[in-house]
mmCIF file of C-alpha atoms in Angstrom:
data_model
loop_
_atom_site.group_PDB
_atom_site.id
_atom_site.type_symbol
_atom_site.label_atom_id
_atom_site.label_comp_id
_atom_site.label_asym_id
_atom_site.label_seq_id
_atom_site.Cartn_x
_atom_site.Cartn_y
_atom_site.Cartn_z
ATOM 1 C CA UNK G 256 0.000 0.000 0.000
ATOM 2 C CA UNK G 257 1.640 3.266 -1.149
ATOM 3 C CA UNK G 258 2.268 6.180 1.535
ATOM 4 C CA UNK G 259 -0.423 8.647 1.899
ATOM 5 C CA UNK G 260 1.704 12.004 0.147
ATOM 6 C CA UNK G 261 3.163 14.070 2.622
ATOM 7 C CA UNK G 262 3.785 11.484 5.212
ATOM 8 C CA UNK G 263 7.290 9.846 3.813
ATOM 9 C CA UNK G 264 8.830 7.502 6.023
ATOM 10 C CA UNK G 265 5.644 6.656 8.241
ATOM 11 C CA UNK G 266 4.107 3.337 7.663
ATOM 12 C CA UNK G 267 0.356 3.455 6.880
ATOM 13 C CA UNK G 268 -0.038 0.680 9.239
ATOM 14 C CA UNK G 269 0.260 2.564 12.053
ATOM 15 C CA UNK G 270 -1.082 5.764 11.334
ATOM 16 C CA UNK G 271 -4.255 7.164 12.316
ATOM 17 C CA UNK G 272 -7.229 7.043 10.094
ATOM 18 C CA UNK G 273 -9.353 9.627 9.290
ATOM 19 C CA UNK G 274 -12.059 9.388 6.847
ATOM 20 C CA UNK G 275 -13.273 12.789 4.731
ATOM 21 C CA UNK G 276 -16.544 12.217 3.509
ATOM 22 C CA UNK G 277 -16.647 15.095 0.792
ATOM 23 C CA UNK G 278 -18.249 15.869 -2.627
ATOM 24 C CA UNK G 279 -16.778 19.400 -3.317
ATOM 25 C CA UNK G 280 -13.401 18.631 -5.376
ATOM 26 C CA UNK G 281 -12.104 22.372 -4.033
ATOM 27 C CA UNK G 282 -12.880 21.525 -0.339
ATOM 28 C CA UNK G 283 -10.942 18.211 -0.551
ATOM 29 C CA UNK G 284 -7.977 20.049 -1.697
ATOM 30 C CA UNK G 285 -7.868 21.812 1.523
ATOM 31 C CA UNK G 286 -8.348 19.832 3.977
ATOM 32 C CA UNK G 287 -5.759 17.074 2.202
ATOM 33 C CA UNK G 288 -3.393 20.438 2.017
ATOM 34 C CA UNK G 289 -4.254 21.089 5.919
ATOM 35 C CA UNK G 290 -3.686 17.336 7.083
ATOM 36 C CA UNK G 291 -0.399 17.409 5.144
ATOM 37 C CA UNK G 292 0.772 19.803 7.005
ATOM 38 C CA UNK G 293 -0.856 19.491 10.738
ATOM 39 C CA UNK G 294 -1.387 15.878 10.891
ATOM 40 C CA UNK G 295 1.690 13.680 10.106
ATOM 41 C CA UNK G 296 0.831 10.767 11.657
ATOM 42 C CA UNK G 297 -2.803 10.464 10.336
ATOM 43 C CA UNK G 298 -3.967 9.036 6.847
ATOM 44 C CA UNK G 299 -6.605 10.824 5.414
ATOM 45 C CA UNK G 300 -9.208 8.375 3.791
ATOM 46 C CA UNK G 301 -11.551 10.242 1.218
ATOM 47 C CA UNK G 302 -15.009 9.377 -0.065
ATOM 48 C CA UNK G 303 -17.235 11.375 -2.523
ATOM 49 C CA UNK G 304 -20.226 9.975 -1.296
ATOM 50 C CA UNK G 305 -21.916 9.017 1.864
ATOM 51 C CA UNK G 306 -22.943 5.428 0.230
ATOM 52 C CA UNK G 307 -19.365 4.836 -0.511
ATOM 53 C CA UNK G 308 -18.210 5.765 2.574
ATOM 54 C CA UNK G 309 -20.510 3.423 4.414
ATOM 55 C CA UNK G 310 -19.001 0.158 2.322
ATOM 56 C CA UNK G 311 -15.672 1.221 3.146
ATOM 57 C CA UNK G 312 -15.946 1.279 6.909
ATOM 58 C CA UNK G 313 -18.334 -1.864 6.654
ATOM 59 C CA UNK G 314 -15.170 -3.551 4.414
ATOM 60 C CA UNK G 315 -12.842 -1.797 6.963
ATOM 61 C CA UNK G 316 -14.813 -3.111 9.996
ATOM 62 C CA UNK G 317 -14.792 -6.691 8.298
ATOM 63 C CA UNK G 318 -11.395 -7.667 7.337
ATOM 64 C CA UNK G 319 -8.403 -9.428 9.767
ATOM 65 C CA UNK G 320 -7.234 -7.065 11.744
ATOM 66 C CA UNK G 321 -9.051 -4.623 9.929
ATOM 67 C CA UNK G 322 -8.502 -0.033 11.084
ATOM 68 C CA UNK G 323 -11.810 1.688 11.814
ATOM 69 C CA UNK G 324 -11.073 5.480 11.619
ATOM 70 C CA UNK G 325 -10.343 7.567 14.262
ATOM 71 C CA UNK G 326 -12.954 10.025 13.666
ATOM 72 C CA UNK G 327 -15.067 10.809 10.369
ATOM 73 C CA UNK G 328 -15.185 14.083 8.768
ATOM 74 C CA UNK G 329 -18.677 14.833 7.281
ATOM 75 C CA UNK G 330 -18.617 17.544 4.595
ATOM 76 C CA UNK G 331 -21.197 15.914 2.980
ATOM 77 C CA UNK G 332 -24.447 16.811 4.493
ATOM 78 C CA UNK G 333 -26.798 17.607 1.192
ATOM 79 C CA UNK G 334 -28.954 15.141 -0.876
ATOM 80 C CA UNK G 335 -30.669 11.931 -0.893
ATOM 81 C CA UNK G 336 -27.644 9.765 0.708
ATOM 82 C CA UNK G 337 -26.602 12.707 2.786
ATOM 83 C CA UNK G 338 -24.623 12.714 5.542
ATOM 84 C CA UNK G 339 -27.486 12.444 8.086
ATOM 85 C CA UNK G 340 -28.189 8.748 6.323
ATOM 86 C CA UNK G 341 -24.490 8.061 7.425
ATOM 87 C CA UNK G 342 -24.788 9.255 11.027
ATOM 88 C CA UNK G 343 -28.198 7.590 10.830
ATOM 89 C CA UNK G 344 -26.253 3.907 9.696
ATOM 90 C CA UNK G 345 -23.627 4.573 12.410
ATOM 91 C CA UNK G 346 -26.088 5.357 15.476
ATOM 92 C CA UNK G 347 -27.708 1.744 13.993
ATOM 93 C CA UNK G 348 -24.301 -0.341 14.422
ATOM 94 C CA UNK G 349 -22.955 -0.988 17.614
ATOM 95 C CA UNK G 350 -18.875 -0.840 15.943
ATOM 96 C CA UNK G 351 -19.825 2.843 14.786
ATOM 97 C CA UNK G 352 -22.137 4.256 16.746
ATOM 98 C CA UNK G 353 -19.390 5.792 19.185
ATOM 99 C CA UNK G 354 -16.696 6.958 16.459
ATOM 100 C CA UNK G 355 -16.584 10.180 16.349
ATOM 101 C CA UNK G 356 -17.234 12.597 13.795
ATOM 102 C CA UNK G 357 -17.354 15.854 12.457
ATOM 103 C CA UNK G 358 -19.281 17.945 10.281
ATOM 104 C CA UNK G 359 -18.402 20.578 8.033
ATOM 105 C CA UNK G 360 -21.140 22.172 6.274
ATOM 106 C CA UNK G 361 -21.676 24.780 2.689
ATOM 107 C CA UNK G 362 -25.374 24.800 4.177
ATOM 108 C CA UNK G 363 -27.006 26.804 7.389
ATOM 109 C CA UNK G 364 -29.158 25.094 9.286
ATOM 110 C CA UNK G 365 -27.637 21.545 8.458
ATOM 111 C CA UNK G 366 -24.887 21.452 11.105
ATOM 112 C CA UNK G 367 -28.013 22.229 13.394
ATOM 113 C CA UNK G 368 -29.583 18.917 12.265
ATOM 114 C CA UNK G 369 -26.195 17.263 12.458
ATOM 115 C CA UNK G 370 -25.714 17.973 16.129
ATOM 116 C CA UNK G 371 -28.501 15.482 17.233
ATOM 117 C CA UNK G 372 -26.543 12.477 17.167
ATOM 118 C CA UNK G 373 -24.416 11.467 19.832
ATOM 119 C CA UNK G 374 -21.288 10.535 17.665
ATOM 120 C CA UNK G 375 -20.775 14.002 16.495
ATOM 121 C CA UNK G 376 -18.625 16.181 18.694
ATOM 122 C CA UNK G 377 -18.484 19.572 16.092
ATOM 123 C CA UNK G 378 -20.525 20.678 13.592
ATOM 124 C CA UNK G 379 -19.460 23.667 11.852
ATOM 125 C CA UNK G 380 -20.749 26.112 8.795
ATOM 126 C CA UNK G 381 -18.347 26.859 5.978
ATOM 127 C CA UNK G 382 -17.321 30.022 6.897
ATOM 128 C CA UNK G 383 -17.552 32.628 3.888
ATOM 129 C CA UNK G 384 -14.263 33.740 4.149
ATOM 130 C CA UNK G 385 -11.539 31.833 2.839
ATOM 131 C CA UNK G 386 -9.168 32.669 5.382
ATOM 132 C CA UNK G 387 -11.418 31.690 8.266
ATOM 133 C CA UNK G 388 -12.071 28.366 6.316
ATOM 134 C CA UNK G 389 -8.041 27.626 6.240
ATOM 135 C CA UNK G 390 -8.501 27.863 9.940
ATOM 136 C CA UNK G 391 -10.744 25.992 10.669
ATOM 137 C CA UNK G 392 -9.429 22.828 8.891
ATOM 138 C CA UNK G 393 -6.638 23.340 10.602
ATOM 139 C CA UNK G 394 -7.484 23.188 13.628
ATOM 140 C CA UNK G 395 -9.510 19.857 12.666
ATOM 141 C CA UNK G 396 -6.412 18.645 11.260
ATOM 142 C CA UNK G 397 -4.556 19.377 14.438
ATOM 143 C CA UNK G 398 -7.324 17.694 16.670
ATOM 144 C CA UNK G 399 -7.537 14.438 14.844
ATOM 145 C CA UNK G 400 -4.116 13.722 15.515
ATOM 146 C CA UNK G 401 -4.806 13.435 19.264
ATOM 147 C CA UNK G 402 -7.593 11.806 18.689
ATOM 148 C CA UNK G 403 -7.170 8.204 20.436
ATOM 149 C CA UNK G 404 -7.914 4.850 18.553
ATOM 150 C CA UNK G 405 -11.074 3.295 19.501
ATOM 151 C CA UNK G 406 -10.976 0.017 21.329
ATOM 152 C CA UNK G 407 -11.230 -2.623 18.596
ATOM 153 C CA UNK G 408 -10.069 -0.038 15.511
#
């Protein structure tokens, strides 16, 4: 398995997983760019839907000695698989229901509907500005690398 890019010399096997959930190409591009940077010991995992998302942790879950993320990030959060169907599979399975996540959001109101499940510890709005946005997935970068690994991921 090749290195995630910006992390030479770690070994993916005992990094960190983080999984972006995240439609928006430009978004993505950031928050790899931020995690680069913040986060060397974590491999960001990226899915461009919420469907595809839920097979990999299900696949991840499943195999020998298999990684469950550390946390999820949920940009996703518009649409008919959004990313309240995810949180709505998680809170249903007893191996994700406590994995944390959090959700970034391009829409007001949806980190609002977001915040009901128990698994997700931040919900934010896209701020407007671009600057503020660089900010604030940096700091989420810097977090998830002291997040712990769940018991069993």
């Amino acid at each position: 398995m090749p290195l995630p890019v910006g992390h030479a010399g770690r070994s993916a096997t005992y990094m960190k997983r983080v999984l972006l959930v995240e439609d928006h190409e430009s978004d993505v591009a950031e928050i790899k760019a931020a995690f680069e940077r913040f986060s060397l010991d974590v491999q960001l995992e990226h899915s461009r839907s919420t469907e595809l998302a839920w097979e990999l942790m299900q696949c991840w879950a499943a195999a020998p000695g298999g990684r469950r993320p550390v946390c999820v990030l949920l940009g996703q959060l518009a649409g008919p698989r959004d990313g309240l169907w995810l949180l709505e599979r998680m809170q249903e399975d007893r191996l994700f229901r406590q994995l944390p996540v959090i959700a970034l959001s391009r829409e007001a109101g949806m980190s609002d509907r977001a915040r009901v499940f128990s698994n997700v510890v931040g919900a934010l709005e896209r701020p407007v500005d671009e600057l503020a946005w660089r900010r604030v997935i940096s700091a989420v970068a810097r977090i998830s690398q002291s997040l712990p690994h769940l018991a069993g991921a």
